[in-house]
Amino acid sequence: MMMAVNGSAQWYVGLVATSITITLLLISPFVSAHQNDKYPTTAETNDTSYLAKVINLLWRSSGSGYQHIWPDMEFGWRIITGTIIGFLGSAFGTVGGVGGGGIFVTMLSLIIGFDPKSATAISKCMITGGAAATVFYNLKQKHPTLDMPVIDYDLALLFQPALVLGISIGVAFNVIFADWMITVLLLIIFVGIATKAFFKGVETWKKETIIKKESARQSQLNEEAAYEPLPGGPIRSNHTVPTKKKETLRHDKGSLLENIRWGALGILFTVWAIILVLEIAKSHTTTCSVEYWVFNLLQIPVALGVTSSQAVLLYKGKRVISSKGDQQTQWRAHQLILCCACGISAGMVGGLLGLGGGFILGPLFLELGIPPQVSSATATFAMTFSASMSVVEYYLLKRFPIPYTLYFVAVSTVAAIVGQFVVRKLVALLGRASLIIFILSGTIFISAISLGSVGIANMIAKISNKEYMGFEDLCTYTA
């Protein structure tokens, strides 16, 4: 189990790092060849090194080349189609614990007509609405096999503060990175994660098949034993035991007050509130001023303080990830550090791409041996804090129009509740929690295809128009 924890965390951190490296080093020369037509160089410039050409491509000091596109809100086929896609994306996305941001961004940019960065911001608002509704639904739900909440608060304490910190970094990168860079990052990360999640779903399906066969065989043996004539024997007792077990397993709801771990929830809200105050204070400073960076840096001890405290408790054995049941992990220091790095990476990817951190946390929790129901619920719980933080930051940057945003948030909220109810019934009926994993994998894969296609089309159009395709300047950025 320790090898699994170590390998999974290293895989996810390595995937993000490799994606960024490939994006910046492999794609730059391709775009550079086209950019030279837009910005002709002198003979002296032509003799410069390859590195200088790449730097010239990726950075232009003359200001931003980005323009927002906010279409008017009019009832028509665009709104109707967007509503249907947004509803399905939220329903499936929240079930998988990923939010559905990949589907939202594509719908908002391709159908409604928003520019990619505004679509990213609105997507975050939709994720927040759907995640909040899902958390409210899950607060009363129980663990599928244990007498504990379906949300693992100890797991959330380890990842959520790091996730929120990563979001702040990711939002800044969203301003700086060009669209084509975001597209390449998205394709590499999503295809890798979707593939890994799919194979995890197949593995879980096979295990469930074995369990169902064993249960059917055991049930048949119990029925045969129950019909044996035992004069004076405790026939009623034979029926009482399985009935009691059945009632215990089906007791999937509890009191709201008893189901919530108020101490952990209070800590998570405190971290969220402190970082929110720092973000609001930062918005009233001059970008890149001393005060601006001070408020940014103050977020690090707040977030990492809580995460590291939880990591120390897990390392010493004073806390356990109880949702794993009997398969407890004896945590090592480097494993916990890797998990914290995964939390920050998930937040960075979420803030950068406008997606929920659940795209990384959900599959990672599954690799750690967390049951699919708990993995989905806990990833969504942590994602609610991080996504809402992104909403505040995007609002302060004036990155989305209010009317459109409120409408699609309402759509995603209703869809999330419907999706949770329907899929939970299907899992109980079929007895296959792997359904959640396949929904997770499918949602990520569809997001990769849709976002990747739109991103590549936009990149080709910009190359044809010889538009600027480098980094934006954070210090001179205007909404």
Short mmCIF file of C-alpha atoms in Angstrom, two decimals:
data_model
loop_
_atom_site.label_atom_id
_atom_site.label_comp_id
_atom_site.label_asym_id
_atom_site.label_seq_id
_atom_site.Cartn_x
_atom_site.Cartn_y
_atom_site.Cartn_z
CA MET A 1 0.00 0.00 0.00
CA MET A 2 2.87 2.38 0.76
CA MET A 3 4.32 1.72 -2.69
CA ALA A 4 0.93 2.56 -4.21
CA VAL A 5 0.73 5.86 -2.33
CA ASN A 6 4.28 6.78 -3.32
CA GLY A 7 3.88 5.77 -6.96
CA SER A 8 0.52 7.48 -7.43
CA ALA A 9 1.64 10.79 -5.97
CA GLN A 10 4.86 10.78 -7.98
CA TRP A 11 2.92 9.96 -11.15
CA TYR A 12 0.53 12.90 -10.81
CA VAL A 13 3.21 15.44 -9.84
CA GLY A 14 5.42 14.18 -12.65
CA LEU A 15 2.57 14.44 -15.16
CA VAL A 16 1.98 18.13 -14.37
CA ALA A 17 5.70 18.97 -14.42
CA THR A 18 6.27 17.09 -17.68
CA SER A 19 3.26 18.79 -19.28
CA ILE A 20 4.58 22.26 -18.49
CA THR A 21 8.05 21.37 -19.78
CA ILE A 22 6.75 19.91 -23.04
CA THR A 23 4.45 22.88 -23.56
CA LEU A 24 7.19 25.47 -23.27
CA LEU A 25 10.02 23.63 -25.03
CA LEU A 26 8.39 21.50 -27.71
CA ILE A 27 5.66 23.75 -29.10
CA SER A 28 7.52 27.07 -29.07
CA PRO A 29 9.58 26.54 -32.24
CA PHE A 30 6.48 25.61 -34.26
CA VAL A 31 4.73 28.84 -33.39
CA SER A 32 7.96 30.82 -33.66
CA ALA A 33 8.22 30.10 -37.37
CA HIS A 34 4.85 31.73 -37.96
CA GLN A 35 5.43 34.62 -35.60
CA ASN A 36 8.47 35.76 -37.60
CA ASP A 37 6.09 36.74 -40.43
CA LYS A 38 4.21 39.04 -38.07
CA TYR A 39 7.29 40.62 -36.50
CA PRO A 40 9.97 40.78 -39.22
CA THR A 41 13.52 40.91 -38.00
CA THR A 42 16.66 42.65 -39.24
CA ALA A 43 19.77 40.86 -40.39
CA GLU A 44 21.28 41.34 -36.98
CA THR A 45 18.29 39.76 -35.31
CA ASN A 46 18.37 36.77 -37.66
CA ASP A 47 21.79 35.91 -36.33
CA THR A 48 20.57 35.66 -32.75
CA SER A 49 20.39 32.35 -30.96
CA TYR A 50 17.41 30.03 -30.96
CA LEU A 51 16.83 30.82 -27.28
CA ALA A 52 16.59 34.52 -28.03
CA LYS A 53 13.99 33.85 -30.73
CA VAL A 54 11.90 31.78 -28.33
CA ILE A 55 12.10 34.50 -25.67
CA ASN A 56 11.09 37.09 -28.27
CA LEU A 57 8.13 34.90 -29.23
CA LEU A 58 6.92 34.28 -25.71
CA TRP A 59 7.31 37.76 -24.28
CA ARG A 60 6.39 41.15 -25.67
CA SER A 61 6.83 44.20 -23.47
CA SER A 62 4.48 46.41 -25.47
CA GLY A 63 1.44 45.17 -23.57
CA SER A 64 -1.34 42.63 -23.77
CA GLY A 65 -2.71 41.23 -27.00
CA TYR A 66 -5.84 39.80 -25.37
CA GLN A 67 -9.42 41.05 -25.80
CA HIS A 68 -12.52 39.87 -23.92
CA ILE A 69 -15.64 38.79 -25.84
CA TRP A 70 -18.91 38.92 -23.88
CA PRO A 71 -21.99 38.19 -26.04
CA ASP A 72 -25.37 39.67 -25.18
CA MET A 73 -27.74 37.42 -23.25
CA GLU A 74 -30.57 36.65 -25.67
CA PHE A 75 -32.95 33.69 -25.66
CA GLY A 76 -32.32 31.44 -28.64
CA TRP A 77 -30.72 28.20 -29.78
CA ARG A 78 -27.41 29.10 -28.16
CA ILE A 79 -28.95 29.45 -24.69
CA ILE A 80 -31.05 26.29 -25.12
CA THR A 81 -28.13 24.17 -26.36
CA GLY A 82 -25.81 25.59 -23.71
CA THR A 83 -28.34 24.82 -20.99
CA ILE A 84 -28.67 21.18 -22.07
CA ILE A 85 -24.91 20.66 -22.32
CA GLY A 86 -24.30 22.50 -19.05
CA PHE A 87 -26.93 20.38 -17.29
CA LEU A 88 -25.42 17.10 -18.50
CA GLY A 89 -21.88 18.28 -17.80
CA SER A 90 -22.72 19.23 -14.23
CA ALA A 91 -24.73 16.07 -13.59
CA PHE A 92 -21.95 13.74 -14.72
CA GLY A 93 -19.09 15.95 -13.56
CA THR A 94 -20.24 16.24 -9.96
CA VAL A 95 -20.92 12.51 -9.77
CA GLY A 96 -17.34 11.81 -10.81
CA GLY A 97 -16.03 14.47 -8.43
CA VAL A 98 -14.47 16.57 -11.20
CA GLY A 99 -17.05 19.34 -11.59
CA GLY A 100 -17.47 19.18 -15.38
CA GLY A 101 -15.35 22.25 -16.12
CA GLY A 102 -13.94 20.85 -19.34
CA ILE A 103 -17.42 20.55 -20.81
CA PHE A 104 -18.44 23.98 -19.47
CA VAL A 105 -15.49 25.82 -21.01
CA THR A 106 -16.13 24.26 -24.42
CA MET A 107 -19.83 25.05 -24.30
CA LEU A 108 -19.27 28.65 -23.19
CA SER A 109 -16.63 29.40 -25.82
CA LEU A 110 -17.87 27.37 -28.80
CA ILE A 111 -21.66 27.70 -28.43
CA ILE A 112 -22.34 30.79 -26.33
CA GLY A 113 -19.42 32.73 -27.82
CA PHE A 114 -17.25 33.81 -24.88
CA ASP A 115 -13.51 34.22 -25.25
CA PRO A 116 -11.53 31.33 -23.68
CA LYS A 117 -10.44 33.18 -20.55
CA SER A 118 -13.92 34.51 -19.77
CA ALA A 119 -15.29 31.02 -20.39
CA THR A 120 -12.75 29.72 -17.88
CA ALA A 121 -13.98 32.16 -15.23
CA ILE A 122 -17.68 31.39 -15.80
CA SER A 123 -16.86 27.68 -15.74
CA LYS A 124 -15.38 28.10 -12.27
CA CYS A 125 -18.63 29.72 -11.10
CA MET A 126 -20.64 26.80 -12.49
CA ILE A 127 -18.32 24.31 -10.79
CA THR A 128 -18.78 26.13 -7.49
CA GLY A 129 -22.57 26.01 -7.76
CA GLY A 130 -22.62 22.32 -8.65
CA ALA A 131 -20.03 21.39 -6.04
CA ALA A 132 -21.86 23.29 -3.28
CA ALA A 133 -25.12 21.50 -4.15
CA THR A 134 -23.33 18.14 -4.18
CA VAL A 135 -21.72 18.77 -0.79
CA PHE A 136 -25.10 19.72 0.67
CA TYR A 137 -26.52 16.45 -0.70
CA ASN A 138 -23.60 14.40 0.66
CA LEU A 139 -23.57 15.87 4.16
CA LYS A 140 -26.20 13.35 5.29
CA GLN A 141 -24.75 10.40 3.37
CA LYS A 142 -22.83 7.59 5.05
CA HIS A 143 -19.75 5.64 3.97
CA PRO A 144 -20.83 2.66 1.78
CA THR A 145 -19.50 0.06 4.26
CA LEU A 146 -18.35 1.87 7.44
CA ASP A 147 -20.17 3.83 10.12
CA MET A 148 -18.74 7.22 9.17
CA PRO A 149 -19.62 10.11 6.83
CA VAL A 150 -19.09 9.63 3.11
CA ILE A 151 -16.85 12.73 3.20
CA ASP A 152 -13.42 11.92 4.63
CA TYR A 153 -12.57 15.08 6.59
CA ASP A 154 -9.04 13.92 7.47
CA LEU A 155 -8.29 13.49 3.78
CA ALA A 156 -9.77 16.92 3.07
CA LEU A 157 -7.59 18.52 5.76
CA LEU A 158 -4.51 17.11 4.03
CA PHE A 159 -5.38 18.31 0.53
CA GLN A 160 -7.80 21.25 0.69
CA PRO A 161 -5.47 23.98 2.07
CA ALA A 162 -2.82 23.07 -0.52
CA LEU A 163 -5.53 23.05 -3.18
CA VAL A 164 -6.63 26.59 -2.26
CA LEU A 165 -3.01 27.80 -2.37
CA GLY A 166 -2.55 26.23 -5.78
CA ILE A 167 -5.68 27.97 -7.05
CA SER A 168 -4.19 31.40 -6.31
CA ILE A 169 -1.09 30.46 -8.28
CA GLY A 170 -3.14 28.98 -11.12
CA VAL A 171 -5.33 32.08 -11.51
CA ALA A 172 -2.20 34.20 -11.95
CA PHE A 173 -0.90 31.74 -14.55
CA ASN A 174 -4.26 31.96 -16.34
CA VAL A 175 -3.60 35.67 -16.86
CA ILE A 176 0.00 35.11 -17.99
CA PHE A 177 -0.22 31.99 -20.17
CA ALA A 178 -1.32 32.16 -23.79
CA ASP A 179 -4.30 30.09 -24.93
CA TRP A 180 -2.20 27.63 -26.94
CA MET A 181 -0.06 26.88 -23.91
CA ILE A 182 -3.17 26.12 -21.86
CA THR A 183 -4.48 23.85 -24.65
CA VAL A 184 -1.30 21.75 -24.78
CA LEU A 185 -1.19 21.44 -20.99
CA LEU A 186 -4.81 20.38 -20.92
CA LEU A 187 -4.44 17.69 -23.58
CA ILE A 188 -1.40 16.06 -21.99
CA ILE A 189 -2.77 16.11 -18.44
CA PHE A 190 -6.32 15.05 -19.26
CA VAL A 191 -5.47 12.19 -21.61
CA GLY A 192 -3.03 10.78 -19.06
CA ILE A 193 -5.45 11.05 -16.14
CA ALA A 194 -8.45 9.75 -18.11
CA THR A 195 -6.50 6.68 -19.24
CA LYS A 196 -5.30 5.91 -15.73
CA ALA A 197 -8.81 6.36 -14.30
CA PHE A 198 -10.30 4.07 -16.97
CA PHE A 199 -7.94 1.21 -16.11
CA LYS A 200 -8.73 1.77 -12.43
CA GLY A 201 -12.42 1.43 -13.30
CA VAL A 202 -11.80 -1.83 -15.15
CA GLU A 203 -9.85 -3.17 -12.18
CA THR A 204 -12.64 -2.19 -9.78
CA TRP A 205 -15.28 -3.74 -12.09
CA LYS A 206 -13.44 -7.07 -12.04
CA LYS A 207 -13.19 -7.00 -8.24
CA GLU A 208 -16.91 -6.23 -7.96
CA THR A 209 -17.72 -9.13 -10.28
CA ILE A 210 -15.77 -11.51 -8.05
CA ILE A 211 -17.48 -10.14 -4.93
CA LYS A 212 -20.93 -10.48 -6.52
CA LYS A 213 -20.23 -14.11 -7.45
CA GLU A 214 -18.99 -14.89 -3.95
CA SER A 215 -22.04 -13.17 -2.42
CA ALA A 216 -24.39 -15.14 -4.67
CA ARG A 217 -22.67 -18.39 -3.76
CA GLN A 218 -22.77 -17.56 -0.04
CA SER A 219 -26.42 -16.53 -0.27
CA GLN A 220 -27.28 -19.84 -1.93
CA LEU A 221 -25.48 -21.77 0.81
CA ASN A 222 -27.32 -19.79 3.49
CA GLU A 223 -30.67 -20.50 1.87
CA GLU A 224 -29.93 -24.22 1.70
CA ALA A 225 -28.87 -24.20 5.34
CA ALA A 226 -31.99 -22.29 6.34
CA TYR A 227 -34.26 -24.99 4.91
CA GLU A 228 -32.58 -27.84 6.80
CA PRO A 229 -34.94 -29.27 9.44
CA LEU A 230 -33.35 -28.55 12.80
CA PRO A 231 -35.81 -29.62 15.49
CA GLY A 232 -35.70 -27.18 18.35
CA GLY A 233 -32.87 -25.32 16.64
CA PRO A 234 -32.52 -21.54 16.56
CA ILE A 235 -34.11 -21.07 13.14
CA ARG A 236 -35.09 -17.50 13.96
CA SER A 237 -31.50 -16.76 14.87
CA ASN A 238 -30.31 -17.84 11.44
CA HIS A 239 -32.60 -15.29 9.85
CA THR A 240 -31.78 -12.50 12.27
CA VAL A 241 -28.06 -12.21 11.55
CA PRO A 242 -28.18 -11.55 7.79
CA THR A 243 -31.16 -9.22 8.24
CA LYS A 244 -29.27 -7.12 10.75
CA LYS A 245 -26.27 -6.95 8.43
CA LYS A 246 -28.46 -5.93 5.55
CA GLU A 247 -30.03 -3.15 7.58
CA THR A 248 -26.60 -1.93 8.64
CA LEU A 249 -25.32 -1.76 5.07
CA ARG A 250 -28.42 0.05 3.88
CA HIS A 251 -28.31 2.63 6.63
CA ASP A 252 -26.74 5.18 4.28
CA LYS A 253 -28.08 8.34 5.89
CA GLY A 254 -27.46 9.90 9.27
CA SER A 255 -28.29 13.01 11.22
CA LEU A 256 -26.81 16.14 9.67
CA LEU A 257 -25.45 17.36 13.00
CA GLU A 258 -23.87 13.99 13.79
CA ASN A 259 -22.50 13.44 10.29
CA ILE A 260 -20.46 16.65 10.09
CA ARG A 261 -17.02 16.83 11.70
CA TRP A 262 -17.39 20.38 12.97
CA GLY A 263 -13.79 20.79 14.09
CA ALA A 264 -12.34 19.90 10.70
CA LEU A 265 -14.98 21.94 8.91
CA GLY A 266 -14.15 24.95 11.08
CA ILE A 267 -10.45 24.68 10.25
CA LEU A 268 -11.16 24.44 6.53
CA PHE A 269 -13.49 27.45 6.63
CA THR A 270 -10.89 29.43 8.58
CA VAL A 271 -8.20 28.74 5.97
CA TRP A 272 -10.63 29.67 3.21
CA ALA A 273 -11.68 32.90 4.96
CA ILE A 274 -8.12 34.04 5.72
CA ILE A 275 -6.95 33.50 2.15
CA LEU A 276 -10.11 35.20 0.88
CA VAL A 277 -9.35 38.28 3.01
CA LEU A 278 -5.78 38.30 1.69
CA GLU A 279 -7.08 38.11 -1.89
CA ILE A 280 -9.49 41.00 -1.33
CA ALA A 281 -6.74 43.06 0.29
CA LYS A 282 -4.46 42.25 -2.64
CA SER A 283 -7.07 43.49 -5.10
CA HIS A 284 -6.85 46.97 -3.54
CA THR A 285 -3.10 47.21 -4.15
CA THR A 286 -1.14 48.06 -7.28
CA THR A 287 -0.28 44.93 -9.23
CA CYS A 288 3.31 43.81 -8.63
CA SER A 289 3.81 46.36 -5.83
CA VAL A 290 5.45 45.38 -2.55
CA GLU A 291 2.06 45.11 -0.83
CA TYR A 292 0.77 42.93 -3.69
CA TRP A 293 3.52 40.36 -3.20
CA VAL A 294 3.27 40.50 0.59
CA PHE A 295 -0.41 39.55 0.49
CA ASN A 296 0.44 36.76 -1.97
CA LEU A 297 3.24 35.35 0.15
CA LEU A 298 1.16 35.45 3.36
CA GLN A 299 -1.08 32.77 1.86
CA ILE A 300 1.76 30.24 1.95
CA PRO A 301 2.13 29.85 5.75
CA VAL A 302 -1.66 29.83 6.20
CA ALA A 303 -2.30 27.00 3.74
CA LEU A 304 0.84 24.96 4.27
CA GLY A 305 0.57 25.35 8.05
CA VAL A 306 -2.70 23.42 8.16
CA THR A 307 -1.63 20.87 5.55
CA SER A 308 1.71 20.21 7.25
CA SER A 309 0.02 19.88 10.67
CA GLN A 310 -2.33 17.24 9.29
CA ALA A 311 0.60 15.52 7.59
CA VAL A 312 2.54 15.37 10.88
CA LEU A 313 -0.47 13.85 12.66
CA LEU A 314 -0.81 11.22 9.93
CA TYR A 315 2.92 10.51 10.07
CA LYS A 316 2.79 9.98 13.85
CA GLY A 317 -0.32 7.81 13.59
CA LYS A 318 -2.48 10.21 15.63
CA ARG A 319 -4.78 10.58 12.61
CA VAL A 320 -5.75 7.97 10.04
CA ILE A 321 -7.53 7.99 6.71
CA SER A 322 -10.40 6.00 8.21
CA SER A 323 -12.40 5.74 4.96
CA LYS A 324 -9.97 3.01 3.80
CA GLY A 325 -11.26 0.68 6.51
CA ASP A 326 -8.82 -2.06 7.49
CA GLN A 327 -6.34 -1.18 4.74
CA GLN A 328 -4.56 1.59 6.64
CA THR A 329 -1.37 3.16 5.34
CA GLN A 330 1.72 3.74 7.45
CA TRP A 331 2.61 7.14 6.05
CA ARG A 332 6.20 8.15 5.38
CA ALA A 333 7.48 11.72 5.20
CA HIS A 334 8.22 11.76 1.47
CA GLN A 335 4.80 10.26 0.68
CA LEU A 336 3.03 13.03 2.59
CA ILE A 337 5.18 15.66 0.88
CA LEU A 338 4.23 14.21 -2.50
CA CYS A 339 0.54 14.26 -1.54
CA CYS A 340 0.81 17.94 -0.57
CA ALA A 341 2.54 18.62 -3.89
CA CYS A 342 -0.36 16.88 -5.64
CA GLY A 343 -2.79 19.18 -3.82
CA ILE A 344 -0.92 22.29 -4.95
CA SER A 345 -0.60 20.91 -8.50
CA ALA A 346 -4.34 20.17 -8.62
CA GLY A 347 -5.11 23.73 -7.54
CA MET A 348 -2.70 25.20 -10.08
CA VAL A 349 -4.23 23.17 -12.90
CA GLY A 350 -7.73 24.08 -11.71
CA GLY A 351 -7.01 27.80 -11.55
CA LEU A 352 -5.09 27.78 -14.82
CA LEU A 353 -7.62 25.80 -16.88
CA GLY A 354 -10.79 26.93 -15.09
CA LEU A 355 -11.53 23.38 -13.97
CA GLY A 356 -12.11 21.71 -10.65
CA GLY A 357 -9.10 20.34 -8.80
CA GLY A 358 -11.13 17.13 -8.66
CA PHE A 359 -9.77 16.25 -12.11
CA ILE A 360 -6.55 15.34 -10.30
CA LEU A 361 -7.74 14.67 -6.74
CA GLY A 362 -10.52 12.25 -7.73
CA PRO A 363 -8.29 9.81 -9.64
CA LEU A 364 -5.53 10.23 -7.03
CA PHE A 365 -7.89 9.28 -4.18
CA LEU A 366 -8.89 6.16 -6.12
CA GLU A 367 -5.23 5.20 -6.49
CA LEU A 368 -4.79 5.64 -2.74
CA GLY A 369 -7.43 2.96 -2.17
CA ILE A 370 -10.35 5.24 -1.26
CA PRO A 371 -13.80 3.82 -2.22
CA PRO A 372 -15.30 5.54 -5.31
CA GLN A 373 -18.23 7.05 -3.37
CA VAL A 374 -15.90 8.54 -0.76
CA SER A 375 -13.38 9.64 -3.40
CA SER A 376 -16.05 11.52 -5.35
CA ALA A 377 -17.63 13.11 -2.26
CA THR A 378 -14.31 14.18 -0.69
CA ALA A 379 -12.87 15.54 -3.94
CA THR A 380 -16.04 17.57 -4.48
CA PHE A 381 -15.94 18.80 -0.88
CA ALA A 382 -12.36 20.06 -1.26
CA MET A 383 -13.14 21.42 -4.71
CA THR A 384 -15.97 23.57 -3.32
CA PHE A 385 -13.51 25.62 -1.28
CA SER A 386 -10.97 25.97 -4.08
CA ALA A 387 -13.53 26.72 -6.79
CA SER A 388 -15.25 29.39 -4.70
CA MET A 389 -11.84 30.97 -4.11
CA SER A 390 -11.32 31.12 -7.87
CA VAL A 391 -14.73 32.75 -8.29
CA VAL A 392 -13.77 35.53 -5.89
CA GLU A 393 -10.43 36.05 -7.62
CA TYR A 394 -11.97 36.09 -11.09
CA TYR A 395 -14.65 38.52 -9.85
CA LEU A 396 -11.99 40.87 -8.51
CA LEU A 397 -10.31 40.66 -11.92
CA LYS A 398 -13.69 41.41 -13.61
CA ARG A 399 -13.42 38.29 -15.71
CA PHE A 400 -17.12 37.34 -16.14
CA PRO A 401 -20.53 39.01 -16.76
CA ILE A 402 -22.97 38.64 -13.86
CA PRO A 403 -26.29 37.79 -15.69
CA TYR A 404 -24.90 34.91 -17.75
CA THR A 405 -22.99 33.61 -14.76
CA LEU A 406 -25.99 33.54 -12.42
CA TYR A 407 -28.09 31.70 -15.00
CA PHE A 408 -25.56 28.93 -15.66
CA VAL A 409 -24.77 28.58 -11.95
CA ALA A 410 -28.47 27.87 -11.37
CA VAL A 411 -28.42 25.25 -14.16
CA SER A 412 -25.35 23.48 -12.75
CA THR A 413 -26.75 23.52 -9.22
CA VAL A 414 -29.99 21.79 -10.18
CA ALA A 415 -28.15 19.32 -12.41
CA ALA A 416 -25.74 18.37 -9.63
CA ILE A 417 -28.54 17.38 -7.27
CA VAL A 418 -30.34 15.38 -9.97
CA GLY A 419 -27.11 13.63 -10.99
CA GLN A 420 -26.23 12.65 -7.43
CA PHE A 421 -29.69 11.22 -6.78
CA VAL A 422 -29.91 9.22 -10.03
CA VAL A 423 -26.38 7.76 -9.97
CA ARG A 424 -26.58 6.86 -6.28
CA LYS A 425 -29.75 4.91 -7.03
CA LEU A 426 -28.05 3.16 -9.96
CA VAL A 427 -25.03 2.20 -7.85
CA ALA A 428 -27.31 0.77 -5.17
CA LEU A 429 -29.39 -1.08 -7.77
CA LEU A 430 -26.49 -2.55 -9.76
CA GLY A 431 -24.11 -2.95 -6.85
CA ARG A 432 -21.25 -1.47 -8.87
CA ALA A 433 -19.46 1.60 -7.52
CA SER A 434 -17.12 1.33 -10.53
CA LEU A 435 -19.87 3.17 -12.42
CA ILE A 436 -18.63 6.34 -10.69
CA ILE A 437 -15.07 5.71 -11.89
CA PHE A 438 -16.19 5.20 -15.49
CA ILE A 439 -18.21 8.43 -15.32
CA LEU A 440 -15.10 10.16 -13.98
CA SER A 441 -12.90 8.79 -16.76
CA GLY A 442 -15.46 9.52 -19.46
CA THR A 443 -16.00 13.09 -18.28
CA ILE A 444 -12.26 13.80 -18.29
CA PHE A 445 -11.79 12.23 -21.74
CA ILE A 446 -14.71 14.14 -23.27
CA SER A 447 -13.34 17.32 -21.71
CA ALA A 448 -9.93 16.65 -23.26
CA ILE A 449 -11.39 16.06 -26.72
CA SER A 450 -13.75 19.05 -26.65
CA LEU A 451 -11.37 21.55 -25.09
CA GLY A 452 -8.45 20.30 -27.14
CA SER A 453 -10.37 20.60 -30.41
CA VAL A 454 -11.52 24.14 -29.68
CA GLY A 455 -8.08 25.14 -28.45
CA ILE A 456 -6.32 23.77 -31.53
CA ALA A 457 -8.83 25.50 -33.83
CA ASN A 458 -8.25 28.82 -32.04
CA MET A 459 -4.49 28.32 -32.21
CA ILE A 460 -4.59 27.68 -35.97
CA ALA A 461 -6.74 30.79 -36.45
CA LYS A 462 -4.29 32.93 -34.49
CA ILE A 463 -1.36 31.55 -36.46
CA SER A 464 -3.18 32.31 -39.73
CA ASN A 465 -3.91 35.86 -38.56
CA LYS A 466 -0.33 36.19 -37.27
CA GLU A 467 -1.56 37.34 -33.86
CA TYR A 468 0.64 37.62 -30.79
CA MET A 469 0.83 34.23 -29.05
CA GLY A 470 3.23 34.79 -26.18
CA PHE A 471 2.98 35.41 -22.46
CA GLU A 472 0.89 38.27 -21.10
CA ASP A 473 2.39 40.69 -18.60
CA LEU A 474 0.77 40.20 -15.18
CA CYS A 475 1.93 43.62 -13.99
CA THR A 476 0.32 45.48 -16.91
CA TYR A 477 -2.76 43.27 -17.23
CA THR A 478 -6.14 45.00 -17.43
CA ALA A 479 -9.45 43.13 -17.40
#
